[in-house]
């Protein structure tokens, strides 16, 4: 792991090889059943909780960069004439009547992946999350 930290913003930036994505996916897959159960529990309210938000951007070079934001992202689902409309509501639970959602073990992590390189950048929101991820990645 190579550090690439910018002082003062409180975030930890690390450039790593893409193999780390497999480890992140395994952590996320352990967590997904609790998200599926939660979404099944609240589906009558027409809300949906996503654990990852993905944004793609085209670079001037022609490459594509993808940002993976890990957290708890709330949507309202509207159905009309066989169409489904997803309305982004934010990161906060939209109704106090909803049960508390499960914790996302990757919440606060952003992965920046450029399609033509072998490196990805991890932007980790806190030292606490960094320590949790470090322990998961390097536990023997």
mmCIF file of N, CA and C in Angstrom:
data_model
loop_
_atom_site.group_PDB
_atom_site.id
_atom_site.type_symbol
_atom_site.label_atom_id
_atom_site.label_comp_id
_atom_site.label_asym_id
_atom_site.label_seq_id
_atom_site.Cartn_x
_atom_site.Cartn_y
_atom_site.Cartn_z
ATOM 1 N N UNK A 1 0.843 -1.183 0.000
ATOM 2 C CA UNK A 1 0.000 0.000 0.000
ATOM 3 C C UNK A 1 0.886 1.243 0.000
ATOM 4 N N UNK A 2 0.513 2.178 -0.807
ATOM 5 C CA UNK A 2 1.257 3.435 -0.851
ATOM 6 C C UNK A 2 0.345 4.541 -0.351
ATOM 7 N N UNK A 3 0.840 5.385 0.536
ATOM 8 C CA UNK A 3 0.040 6.489 1.038
ATOM 9 C C UNK A 3 0.058 7.650 0.070
ATOM 10 N N UNK A 4 -1.045 8.362 0.013
ATOM 11 C CA UNK A 4 -1.160 9.552 -0.809
ATOM 12 C C UNK A 4 -2.096 10.507 -0.078
ATOM 13 N N UNK A 5 -1.710 10.864 1.138
ATOM 14 C CA UNK A 5 -2.599 11.629 2.001
ATOM 15 C C UNK A 5 -2.437 13.116 1.787
ATOM 16 N N UNK A 6 -3.552 13.815 1.856
ATOM 17 C CA UNK A 6 -3.537 15.269 1.802
ATOM 18 C C UNK A 6 -3.762 15.761 3.228
ATOM 19 N N UNK A 7 -2.832 16.521 3.781
ATOM 20 C CA UNK A 7 -2.981 16.943 5.170
ATOM 21 C C UNK A 7 -4.186 17.859 5.362
ATOM 22 N N UNK A 8 -4.821 17.708 6.523
ATOM 23 C CA UNK A 8 -5.850 18.642 6.909
ATOM 24 C C UNK A 8 -7.274 18.256 6.580
ATOM 25 N N UNK A 9 -7.510 17.312 5.682
ATOM 26 C CA UNK A 9 -8.904 17.012 5.372
ATOM 27 C C UNK A 9 -9.444 15.824 6.168
ATOM 28 N N UNK A 10 -8.606 15.175 6.974
ATOM 29 C CA UNK A 10 -9.055 14.093 7.841
ATOM 30 C C UNK A 10 -9.296 12.776 7.140
ATOM 31 N N UNK A 11 -9.131 12.732 5.825
ATOM 32 C CA UNK A 11 -9.348 11.506 5.077
ATOM 33 C C UNK A 11 -8.011 10.857 4.766
ATOM 34 N N UNK A 12 -8.041 9.548 4.654
ATOM 35 C CA UNK A 12 -6.838 8.781 4.332
ATOM 36 C C UNK A 12 -6.969 8.323 2.889
ATOM 37 N N UNK A 13 -5.980 8.659 2.081
ATOM 38 C CA UNK A 13 -5.973 8.270 0.666
ATOM 39 C C UNK A 13 -4.845 7.283 0.437
ATOM 40 N N UNK A 14 -5.185 6.159 -0.203
ATOM 41 C CA UNK A 14 -4.203 5.102 -0.438
ATOM 42 C C UNK A 14 -4.374 4.602 -1.869
ATOM 43 N N UNK A 15 -3.261 4.468 -2.560
ATOM 44 C CA UNK A 15 -3.284 3.847 -3.894
ATOM 45 C C UNK A 15 -2.882 2.388 -3.734
ATOM 46 N N UNK A 16 -3.723 1.499 -4.255
ATOM 47 C CA UNK A 16 -3.499 0.061 -4.125
ATOM 48 C C UNK A 16 -3.807 -0.607 -5.466
ATOM 49 N N UNK A 17 -3.397 -1.867 -5.597
ATOM 50 C CA UNK A 17 -3.717 -2.594 -6.822
ATOM 51 C C UNK A 17 -5.186 -3.014 -6.806
ATOM 52 N N UNK A 18 -5.696 -3.319 -7.965
ATOM 53 C CA UNK A 18 -7.115 -3.670 -8.112
ATOM 54 C C UNK A 18 -7.521 -4.920 -7.344
ATOM 55 N N UNK A 19 -6.554 -5.736 -6.958
ATOM 56 C CA UNK A 19 -6.890 -6.963 -6.227
ATOM 57 C C UNK A 19 -7.647 -6.649 -4.939
ATOM 58 N N UNK A 20 -7.444 -5.465 -4.419
ATOM 59 C CA UNK A 20 -8.133 -5.074 -3.181
ATOM 60 C C UNK A 20 -9.649 -5.045 -3.402
ATOM 61 N N UNK A 21 -10.083 -4.817 -4.648
ATOM 62 C CA UNK A 21 -11.517 -4.775 -4.944
ATOM 63 C C UNK A 21 -12.186 -6.111 -4.637
ATOM 64 N N UNK A 22 -11.471 -7.218 -4.856
ATOM 65 C CA UNK A 22 -12.028 -8.533 -4.528
ATOM 66 C C UNK A 22 -12.279 -8.655 -3.027
ATOM 67 N N UNK A 23 -11.360 -8.138 -2.240
ATOM 68 C CA UNK A 23 -11.535 -8.191 -0.780
ATOM 69 C C UNK A 23 -12.692 -7.292 -0.343
ATOM 70 N N UNK A 24 -12.803 -6.111 -0.957
ATOM 71 C CA UNK A 24 -13.925 -5.224 -0.641
ATOM 72 C C UNK A 24 -15.242 -5.896 -1.018
ATOM 73 N N UNK A 25 -15.282 -6.545 -2.180
ATOM 74 C CA UNK A 25 -16.496 -7.236 -2.599
ATOM 75 C C UNK A 25 -16.867 -8.360 -1.645
ATOM 76 N N UNK A 26 -15.873 -9.078 -1.118
ATOM 77 C CA UNK A 26 -16.194 -10.153 -0.174
ATOM 78 C C UNK A 26 -16.781 -9.586 1.125
ATOM 79 N N UNK A 27 -16.259 -8.443 1.583
ATOM 80 C CA UNK A 27 -16.823 -7.794 2.773
ATOM 81 C C UNK A 27 -18.266 -7.376 2.495
ATOM 82 N N UNK A 28 -18.486 -6.779 1.313
ATOM 83 C CA UNK A 28 -19.830 -6.330 0.944
ATOM 84 C C UNK A 28 -20.784 -7.517 0.825
ATOM 85 N N UNK A 29 -20.340 -8.623 0.246
ATOM 86 C CA UNK A 29 -21.206 -9.793 0.087
ATOM 87 C C UNK A 29 -21.612 -10.400 1.425
ATOM 88 N N UNK A 30 -20.755 -10.303 2.437
ATOM 89 C CA UNK A 30 -21.136 -10.770 3.776
ATOM 90 C C UNK A 30 -22.271 -9.928 4.344
ATOM 91 N N UNK A 31 -22.301 -8.658 3.952
ATOM 92 C CA UNK A 31 -23.243 -7.689 4.479
ATOM 93 C C UNK A 31 -24.572 -7.673 3.708
ATOM 94 N N UNK A 32 -24.569 -8.060 2.443
ATOM 95 C CA UNK A 32 -25.754 -7.938 1.592
ATOM 96 C C UNK A 32 -27.004 -8.649 2.119
ATOM 97 N N UNK A 33 -26.911 -9.851 2.692
ATOM 98 C CA UNK A 33 -28.148 -10.471 3.190
ATOM 99 C C UNK A 33 -28.902 -9.596 4.199
ATOM 100 N N UNK A 34 -28.171 -8.861 5.041
ATOM 101 C CA UNK A 34 -28.864 -8.003 6.008
ATOM 102 C C UNK A 34 -29.539 -6.824 5.298
ATOM 103 N N UNK A 35 -28.941 -6.333 4.215
ATOM 104 C CA UNK A 35 -29.563 -5.257 3.426
ATOM 105 C C UNK A 35 -30.817 -5.790 2.726
ATOM 106 N N UNK A 36 -30.717 -6.987 2.128
ATOM 107 C CA UNK A 36 -31.883 -7.576 1.457
ATOM 108 C C UNK A 36 -33.029 -7.779 2.446
ATOM 109 N N UNK A 37 -32.718 -8.287 3.626
ATOM 110 C CA UNK A 37 -33.753 -8.497 4.643
ATOM 111 C C UNK A 37 -34.379 -7.173 5.047
ATOM 112 N N UNK A 38 -33.530 -6.160 5.236
ATOM 113 C CA UNK A 38 -34.034 -4.845 5.631
ATOM 114 C C UNK A 38 -34.947 -4.269 4.551
ATOM 115 N N UNK A 39 -34.510 -4.321 3.292
ATOM 116 C CA UNK A 39 -35.325 -3.781 2.205
ATOM 117 C C UNK A 39 -36.636 -4.543 2.064
ATOM 118 N N UNK A 40 -36.612 -5.837 2.318
ATOM 119 C CA UNK A 40 -37.837 -6.624 2.297
ATOM 120 C C UNK A 40 -38.774 -6.175 3.422
ATOM 121 N N UNK A 41 -38.214 -5.872 4.565
ATOM 122 C CA UNK A 41 -38.990 -5.413 5.722
ATOM 123 C C UNK A 41 -39.676 -4.071 5.458
ATOM 124 N N UNK A 42 -39.003 -3.170 4.737
ATOM 125 C CA UNK A 42 -39.537 -1.812 4.540
ATOM 126 C C UNK A 42 -40.206 -1.602 3.183
ATOM 127 N N UNK A 43 -40.313 -2.654 2.354
ATOM 128 C CA UNK A 43 -40.815 -2.449 0.992
ATOM 129 C C UNK A 43 -42.241 -1.893 0.952
ATOM 130 N N UNK A 44 -43.028 -2.160 1.961
ATOM 131 C CA UNK A 44 -44.382 -1.605 2.016
ATOM 132 C C UNK A 44 -44.388 -0.087 2.132
ATOM 133 N N UNK A 45 -43.300 0.474 2.625
ATOM 134 C CA UNK A 45 -43.173 1.931 2.766
ATOM 135 C C UNK A 45 -42.692 2.587 1.471
ATOM 136 N N UNK A 46 -42.343 1.756 0.479
ATOM 137 C CA UNK A 46 -41.833 2.214 -0.817
ATOM 138 C C UNK A 46 -40.481 2.924 -0.720
ATOM 139 N N UNK A 47 -39.690 2.537 0.275
ATOM 140 C CA UNK A 47 -38.316 3.030 0.399
ATOM 141 C C UNK A 47 -37.364 1.895 0.048
ATOM 142 N N UNK A 48 -36.149 2.284 -0.317
ATOM 143 C CA UNK A 48 -35.134 1.296 -0.656
ATOM 144 C C UNK A 48 -33.788 1.823 -0.186
ATOM 145 N N UNK A 49 -32.996 0.952 0.387
ATOM 146 C CA UNK A 49 -31.676 1.318 0.899
ATOM 147 C C UNK A 49 -30.610 0.643 0.054
ATOM 148 N N UNK A 50 -29.696 1.445 -0.511
ATOM 149 C CA UNK A 50 -28.590 0.907 -1.313
ATOM 150 C C UNK A 50 -27.294 1.046 -0.526
ATOM 151 N N UNK A 51 -26.442 0.005 -0.529
ATOM 152 C CA UNK A 51 -25.179 0.088 0.205
ATOM 153 C C UNK A 51 -24.038 0.728 -0.590
ATOM 154 N N UNK A 52 -24.224 0.855 -1.913
ATOM 155 C CA UNK A 52 -23.174 1.409 -2.768
ATOM 156 C C UNK A 52 -23.820 2.293 -3.817
ATOM 157 N N UNK A 53 -23.216 3.450 -4.044
ATOM 158 C CA UNK A 53 -23.649 4.343 -5.118
ATOM 159 C C UNK A 53 -22.476 4.465 -6.079
ATOM 160 N N UNK A 54 -22.704 4.208 -7.361
ATOM 161 C CA UNK A 54 -21.632 4.217 -8.361
ATOM 162 C C UNK A 54 -21.853 5.364 -9.334
ATOM 163 N N UNK A 55 -20.789 6.130 -9.551
ATOM 164 C CA UNK A 55 -20.824 7.250 -10.493
ATOM 165 C C UNK A 55 -19.696 7.059 -11.493
ATOM 166 N N UNK A 56 -19.997 7.212 -12.784
ATOM 167 C CA UNK A 56 -18.982 7.113 -13.837
ATOM 168 C C UNK A 56 -18.771 8.474 -14.474
ATOM 169 N N UNK A 57 -17.516 8.764 -14.785
ATOM 170 C CA UNK A 57 -17.161 10.014 -15.460
ATOM 171 C C UNK A 57 -16.187 9.704 -16.584
ATOM 172 N N UNK A 58 -16.357 10.370 -17.704
ATOM 173 C CA UNK A 58 -15.435 10.237 -18.827
ATOM 174 C C UNK A 58 -14.349 11.288 -18.656
ATOM 175 N N UNK A 59 -13.085 10.870 -18.749
ATOM 176 C CA UNK A 59 -11.953 11.778 -18.640
ATOM 177 C C UNK A 59 -11.607 12.344 -20.020
ATOM 178 N N UNK A 60 -10.941 13.508 -20.059
ATOM 179 C CA UNK A 60 -10.533 14.078 -21.352
ATOM 180 C C UNK A 60 -9.691 13.102 -22.186
ATOM 181 N N UNK A 61 -8.972 12.204 -21.526
ATOM 182 C CA UNK A 61 -8.135 11.223 -22.226
ATOM 183 C C UNK A 61 -8.964 10.140 -22.914
ATOM 184 N N UNK A 62 -10.259 10.070 -22.597
ATOM 185 C CA UNK A 62 -11.115 9.022 -23.142
ATOM 186 C C UNK A 62 -11.340 7.881 -22.176
ATOM 187 N N UNK A 63 -10.536 7.808 -21.140
ATOM 188 C CA UNK A 63 -10.711 6.777 -20.109
ATOM 189 C C UNK A 63 -11.959 7.085 -19.290
ATOM 190 N N UNK A 64 -12.446 6.059 -18.631
ATOM 191 C CA UNK A 64 -13.584 6.231 -17.732
ATOM 192 C C UNK A 64 -13.104 6.016 -16.307
ATOM 193 N N UNK A 65 -13.531 6.882 -15.414
ATOM 194 C CA UNK A 65 -13.245 6.704 -13.998
ATOM 195 C C UNK A 65 -14.568 6.405 -13.299
ATOM 196 N N UNK A 66 -14.543 5.387 -12.429
ATOM 197 C CA UNK A 66 -15.729 5.031 -11.652
ATOM 198 C C UNK A 66 -15.444 5.306 -10.188
ATOM 199 N N UNK A 67 -16.418 5.914 -9.540
ATOM 200 C CA UNK A 67 -16.354 6.174 -8.109
ATOM 201 C C UNK A 67 -17.386 5.274 -7.444
ATOM 202 N N UNK A 68 -16.954 4.509 -6.446
ATOM 203 C CA UNK A 68 -17.833 3.652 -5.659
ATOM 204 C C UNK A 68 -17.934 4.272 -4.271
ATOM 205 N N UNK A 69 -19.113 4.768 -3.932
ATOM 206 C CA UNK A 69 -19.346 5.377 -2.629
ATOM 207 C C UNK A 69 -20.080 4.366 -1.757
ATOM 208 N N UNK A 70 -19.446 3.956 -0.657
ATOM 209 C CA UNK A 70 -20.042 2.975 0.243
ATOM 210 C C UNK A 70 -20.695 3.705 1.408
ATOM 211 N N UNK A 71 -21.944 3.342 1.688
ATOM 212 C CA UNK A 71 -22.669 3.992 2.773
ATOM 213 C C UNK A 71 -24.082 3.456 2.827
ATOM 214 N N UNK A 72 -25.001 4.346 3.184
ATOM 215 C CA UNK A 72 -26.421 4.007 3.217
ATOM 216 C C UNK A 72 -27.143 5.107 2.451
ATOM 217 N N UNK A 73 -27.610 4.761 1.261
ATOM 218 C CA UNK A 73 -28.239 5.721 0.367
ATOM 219 C C UNK A 73 -29.707 5.365 0.201
ATOM 220 N N UNK A 74 -30.567 6.327 0.517
ATOM 221 C CA UNK A 74 -32.005 6.102 0.551
ATOM 222 C C UNK A 74 -32.666 6.558 -0.734
ATOM 223 N N UNK A 75 -33.612 5.744 -1.196
ATOM 224 C CA UNK A 75 -34.388 6.050 -2.380
ATOM 225 C C UNK A 75 -35.867 5.829 -2.089
ATOM 226 N N UNK A 76 -36.698 6.574 -2.779
ATOM 227 C CA UNK A 76 -38.143 6.365 -2.786
ATOM 228 C C UNK A 76 -38.454 5.720 -4.131
ATOM 229 N N UNK A 77 -39.304 4.721 -4.134
ATOM 230 C CA UNK A 77 -39.655 4.028 -5.369
ATOM 231 C C UNK A 77 -41.081 4.407 -5.751
ATOM 232 N N UNK A 78 -41.213 4.912 -6.982
ATOM 233 C CA UNK A 78 -42.546 5.214 -7.512
ATOM 234 C C UNK A 78 -42.770 4.353 -8.740
ATOM 235 N N UNK A 79 -43.926 3.698 -8.789
ATOM 236 C CA UNK A 79 -44.269 2.849 -9.934
ATOM 237 C C UNK A 79 -45.466 3.461 -10.647
ATOM 238 N N UNK A 80 -45.352 3.558 -11.984
ATOM 239 C CA UNK A 80 -46.484 3.996 -12.785
ATOM 240 C C UNK A 80 -46.358 3.401 -14.188
ATOM 241 N N UNK A 81 -47.415 2.800 -14.671
ATOM 242 C CA UNK A 81 -47.446 2.218 -16.016
ATOM 243 C C UNK A 81 -46.245 1.329 -16.315
ATOM 244 N N UNK A 82 -45.956 0.400 -15.463
ATOM 245 C CA UNK A 82 -44.853 -0.554 -15.630
ATOM 246 C C UNK A 82 -43.472 0.091 -15.501
ATOM 247 N N UNK A 83 -43.390 1.370 -15.287
ATOM 248 C CA UNK A 83 -42.100 2.042 -15.100
ATOM 249 C C UNK A 83 -41.828 2.229 -13.618
ATOM 250 N N UNK A 84 -40.565 2.108 -13.272
ATOM 251 C CA UNK A 84 -40.155 2.344 -11.893
ATOM 252 C C UNK A 84 -39.264 3.575 -11.885
ATOM 253 N N UNK A 85 -39.570 4.502 -10.996
ATOM 254 C CA UNK A 85 -38.772 5.718 -10.870
ATOM 255 C C UNK A 85 -38.100 5.704 -9.503
ATOM 256 N N UNK A 86 -36.764 5.841 -9.510
ATOM 257 C CA UNK A 86 -35.985 5.870 -8.277
ATOM 258 C C UNK A 86 -35.682 7.333 -7.954
ATOM 259 N N UNK A 87 -36.089 7.766 -6.786
ATOM 260 C CA UNK A 87 -35.857 9.157 -6.373
ATOM 261 C C UNK A 87 -34.884 9.136 -5.202
ATOM 262 N N UNK A 88 -33.718 9.741 -5.423
ATOM 263 C CA UNK A 88 -32.689 9.763 -4.374
ATOM 264 C C UNK A 88 -33.128 10.693 -3.256
ATOM 265 N N UNK A 89 -33.062 10.204 -2.021
ATOM 266 C CA UNK A 89 -33.499 10.985 -0.863
ATOM 267 C C UNK A 89 -32.347 11.444 0.025
ATOM 268 N N UNK A 90 -31.183 10.835 -0.104
ATOM 269 C CA UNK A 90 -30.042 11.239 0.707
ATOM 270 C C UNK A 90 -29.522 10.104 1.572
ATOM 271 N N UNK A 91 -28.677 10.490 2.540
ATOM 272 C CA UNK A 91 -28.026 9.507 3.404
ATOM 273 C C UNK A 91 -28.750 9.298 4.732
ATOM 274 N N UNK A 92 -29.679 10.185 5.049
ATOM 275 C CA UNK A 92 -30.393 10.084 6.325
ATOM 276 C C UNK A 92 -31.676 9.269 6.159
ATOM 277 N N UNK A 93 -32.013 8.514 7.176
ATOM 278 C CA UNK A 93 -33.245 7.720 7.157
ATOM 279 C C UNK A 93 -34.421 8.670 6.885
ATOM 280 N N UNK A 94 -35.220 8.401 5.841
ATOM 281 C CA UNK A 94 -36.245 9.352 5.425
ATOM 282 C C UNK A 94 -37.461 9.457 6.337
ATOM 283 N N UNK A 95 -37.680 8.472 7.186
ATOM 284 C CA UNK A 95 -38.839 8.506 8.072
ATOM 285 C C UNK A 95 -38.452 7.929 9.426
ATOM 286 N N UNK A 96 -38.802 8.632 10.504
ATOM 287 C CA UNK A 96 -38.469 8.095 11.834
ATOM 288 C C UNK A 96 -39.223 6.812 12.154
ATOM 289 N N UNK A 97 -40.296 6.521 11.408
ATOM 290 C CA UNK A 97 -41.063 5.298 11.673
ATOM 291 C C UNK A 97 -40.366 4.048 11.137
ATOM 292 N N UNK A 98 -39.363 4.225 10.276
ATOM 293 C CA UNK A 98 -38.632 3.071 9.759
ATOM 294 C C UNK A 98 -37.710 2.499 10.826
ATOM 295 N N UNK A 99 -37.543 1.178 10.847
ATOM 296 C CA UNK A 99 -36.560 0.620 11.779
ATOM 297 C C UNK A 99 -35.157 1.067 11.372
ATOM 298 N N UNK A 100 -34.234 1.063 12.315
ATOM 299 C CA UNK A 100 -32.867 1.455 11.999
ATOM 300 C C UNK A 100 -32.260 0.443 11.027
ATOM 301 N N UNK A 101 -31.558 0.944 10.017
ATOM 302 C CA UNK A 101 -30.953 0.035 9.033
ATOM 303 C C UNK A 101 -29.698 -0.620 9.590
ATOM 304 N N UNK A 102 -29.272 -1.710 8.963
ATOM 305 C CA UNK A 102 -28.020 -2.335 9.398
ATOM 306 C C UNK A 102 -26.837 -1.423 9.086
ATOM 307 N N UNK A 103 -25.781 -1.576 9.853
ATOM 308 C CA UNK A 103 -24.556 -0.807 9.607
ATOM 309 C C UNK A 103 -23.866 -1.354 8.368
ATOM 310 N N UNK A 104 -23.341 -0.469 7.551
ATOM 311 C CA UNK A 104 -22.553 -0.874 6.386
ATOM 312 C C UNK A 104 -21.090 -0.915 6.826
ATOM 313 N N UNK A 105 -20.433 -2.081 6.776
ATOM 314 C CA UNK A 105 -19.046 -2.167 7.257
ATOM 315 C C UNK A 105 -18.068 -1.345 6.416
ATOM 316 N N UNK A 106 -18.487 -0.908 5.230
ATOM 317 C CA UNK A 106 -17.621 -0.105 4.364
ATOM 318 C C UNK A 106 -18.047 1.361 4.318
ATOM 319 N N UNK A 107 -19.003 1.737 5.174
ATOM 320 C CA UNK A 107 -19.500 3.112 5.152
ATOM 321 C C UNK A 107 -18.361 4.102 5.384
ATOM 322 N N UNK A 108 -18.298 5.095 4.503
ATOM 323 C CA UNK A 108 -17.236 6.095 4.602
ATOM 324 C C UNK A 108 -16.083 5.829 3.650
ATOM 325 N N UNK A 109 -16.192 4.789 2.843
ATOM 326 C CA UNK A 109 -15.142 4.451 1.888
ATOM 327 C C UNK A 109 -15.561 4.894 0.493
ATOM 328 N N UNK A 110 -14.625 5.472 -0.247
ATOM 329 C CA UNK A 110 -14.824 5.781 -1.658
ATOM 330 C C UNK A 110 -13.691 5.108 -2.417
ATOM 331 N N UNK A 111 -14.030 4.402 -3.487
ATOM 332 C CA UNK A 111 -13.035 3.778 -4.346
ATOM 333 C C UNK A 111 -13.084 4.489 -5.687
ATOM 334 N N UNK A 112 -11.923 4.924 -6.143
ATOM 335 C CA UNK A 112 -11.804 5.593 -7.442
ATOM 336 C C UNK A 112 -11.035 4.653 -8.361
ATOM 337 N N UNK A 113 -11.693 4.194 -9.438
ATOM 338 C CA UNK A 113 -11.103 3.206 -10.343
ATOM 339 C C UNK A 113 -11.087 3.763 -11.764
ATOM 340 N N UNK A 114 -9.903 3.835 -12.365
ATOM 341 C CA UNK A 114 -9.777 4.269 -13.755
ATOM 342 C C UNK A 114 -9.641 3.022 -14.609
ATOM 343 N N UNK A 115 -10.422 2.953 -15.688
ATOM 344 C CA UNK A 115 -10.523 1.706 -16.450
ATOM 345 C C UNK A 115 -9.235 1.248 -17.117
ATOM 346 N N UNK A 116 -8.265 2.116 -17.329
ATOM 347 C CA UNK A 116 -7.064 1.687 -18.051
ATOM 348 C C UNK A 116 -5.833 1.538 -17.158
ATOM 349 N N UNK A 117 -6.050 1.417 -15.864
ATOM 350 C CA UNK A 117 -4.908 1.255 -14.962
ATOM 351 C C UNK A 117 -5.097 0.098 -14.016
ATOM 352 N N UNK A 118 -3.997 -0.348 -13.399
ATOM 353 C CA UNK A 118 -4.077 -1.449 -12.442
ATOM 354 C C UNK A 118 -4.243 -0.947 -11.006
ATOM 355 N N UNK A 119 -4.152 0.362 -10.802
ATOM 356 C CA UNK A 119 -4.251 0.914 -9.453
ATOM 357 C C UNK A 119 -5.635 1.513 -9.222
ATOM 358 N N UNK A 120 -6.062 1.470 -7.982
ATOM 359 C CA UNK A 120 -7.272 2.167 -7.557
ATOM 360 C C UNK A 120 -6.888 3.046 -6.374
ATOM 361 N N UNK A 121 -7.672 4.065 -6.157
ATOM 362 C CA UNK A 121 -7.438 4.924 -4.993
ATOM 363 C C UNK A 121 -8.560 4.699 -4.002
ATOM 364 N N UNK A 122 -8.187 4.433 -2.754
ATOM 365 C CA UNK A 122 -9.151 4.330 -1.667
ATOM 366 C C UNK A 122 -9.130 5.639 -0.913
ATOM 367 N N UNK A 123 -10.299 6.206 -0.695
ATOM 368 C CA UNK A 123 -10.422 7.403 0.136
ATOM 369 C C UNK A 123 -11.238 6.966 1.345
ATOM 370 N N UNK A 124 -10.577 6.950 2.496
ATOM 371 C CA UNK A 124 -11.163 6.399 3.720
ATOM 372 C C UNK A 124 -11.486 7.558 4.653
ATOM 373 N N UNK A 125 -12.738 7.617 5.099
ATOM 374 C CA UNK A 125 -13.245 8.776 5.829
ATOM 375 C C UNK A 125 -12.645 8.971 7.214
ATOM 376 N N UNK A 126 -12.158 7.888 7.837
ATOM 377 C CA UNK A 126 -11.677 8.031 9.208
ATOM 378 C C UNK A 126 -10.587 7.011 9.505
ATOM 379 N N UNK A 127 -9.821 7.304 10.538
ATOM 380 C CA UNK A 127 -8.790 6.371 10.978
ATOM 381 C C UNK A 127 -9.433 5.080 11.498
ATOM 382 N N UNK A 128 -10.590 5.214 12.136
ATOM 383 C CA UNK A 128 -11.303 4.039 12.662
ATOM 384 C C UNK A 128 -11.662 3.074 11.524
ATOM 385 N N UNK A 129 -12.201 3.606 10.421
ATOM 386 C CA UNK A 129 -12.535 2.762 9.282
ATOM 387 C C UNK A 129 -11.262 2.172 8.672
ATOM 388 N N UNK A 130 -10.200 2.964 8.579
ATOM 389 C CA UNK A 130 -8.931 2.470 8.054
ATOM 390 C C UNK A 130 -8.455 1.262 8.853
ATOM 391 N N UNK A 131 -8.512 1.373 10.183
ATOM 392 C CA UNK A 131 -8.065 0.262 11.036
ATOM 393 C C UNK A 131 -8.928 -0.989 10.829
ATOM 394 N N UNK A 132 -10.248 -0.799 10.705
ATOM 395 C CA UNK A 132 -11.145 -1.942 10.473
ATOM 396 C C UNK A 132 -10.804 -2.624 9.150
ATOM 397 N N UNK A 133 -10.623 -1.838 8.103
ATOM 398 C CA UNK A 133 -10.310 -2.397 6.792
ATOM 399 C C UNK A 133 -8.943 -3.068 6.799
ATOM 400 N N UNK A 134 -7.982 -2.429 7.427
ATOM 401 C CA UNK A 134 -6.633 -2.990 7.505
ATOM 402 C C UNK A 134 -6.679 -4.359 8.182
ATOM 403 N N UNK A 135 -7.411 -4.434 9.300
ATOM 404 C CA UNK A 135 -7.537 -5.712 10.012
ATOM 405 C C UNK A 135 -8.198 -6.778 9.131
ATOM 406 N N UNK A 136 -9.242 -6.396 8.386
ATOM 407 C CA UNK A 136 -9.933 -7.352 7.502
ATOM 408 C C UNK A 136 -9.016 -7.821 6.366
ATOM 409 N N UNK A 137 -8.277 -6.891 5.771
ATOM 410 C CA UNK A 137 -7.443 -7.222 4.619
ATOM 411 C C UNK A 137 -6.239 -8.064 5.005
ATOM 412 N N UNK A 138 -5.702 -7.827 6.190
ATOM 413 C CA UNK A 138 -4.424 -8.451 6.531
ATOM 414 C C UNK A 138 -4.505 -9.436 7.688
ATOM 415 N N UNK A 139 -5.734 -9.798 8.109
ATOM 416 C CA UNK A 139 -5.839 -10.808 9.158
ATOM 417 C C UNK A 139 -5.401 -12.145 8.614
ATOM 418 N N UNK A 140 -4.764 -12.912 9.438
ATOM 419 C CA UNK A 140 -4.226 -14.199 8.971
ATOM 420 C C UNK A 140 -5.005 -15.344 9.574
#
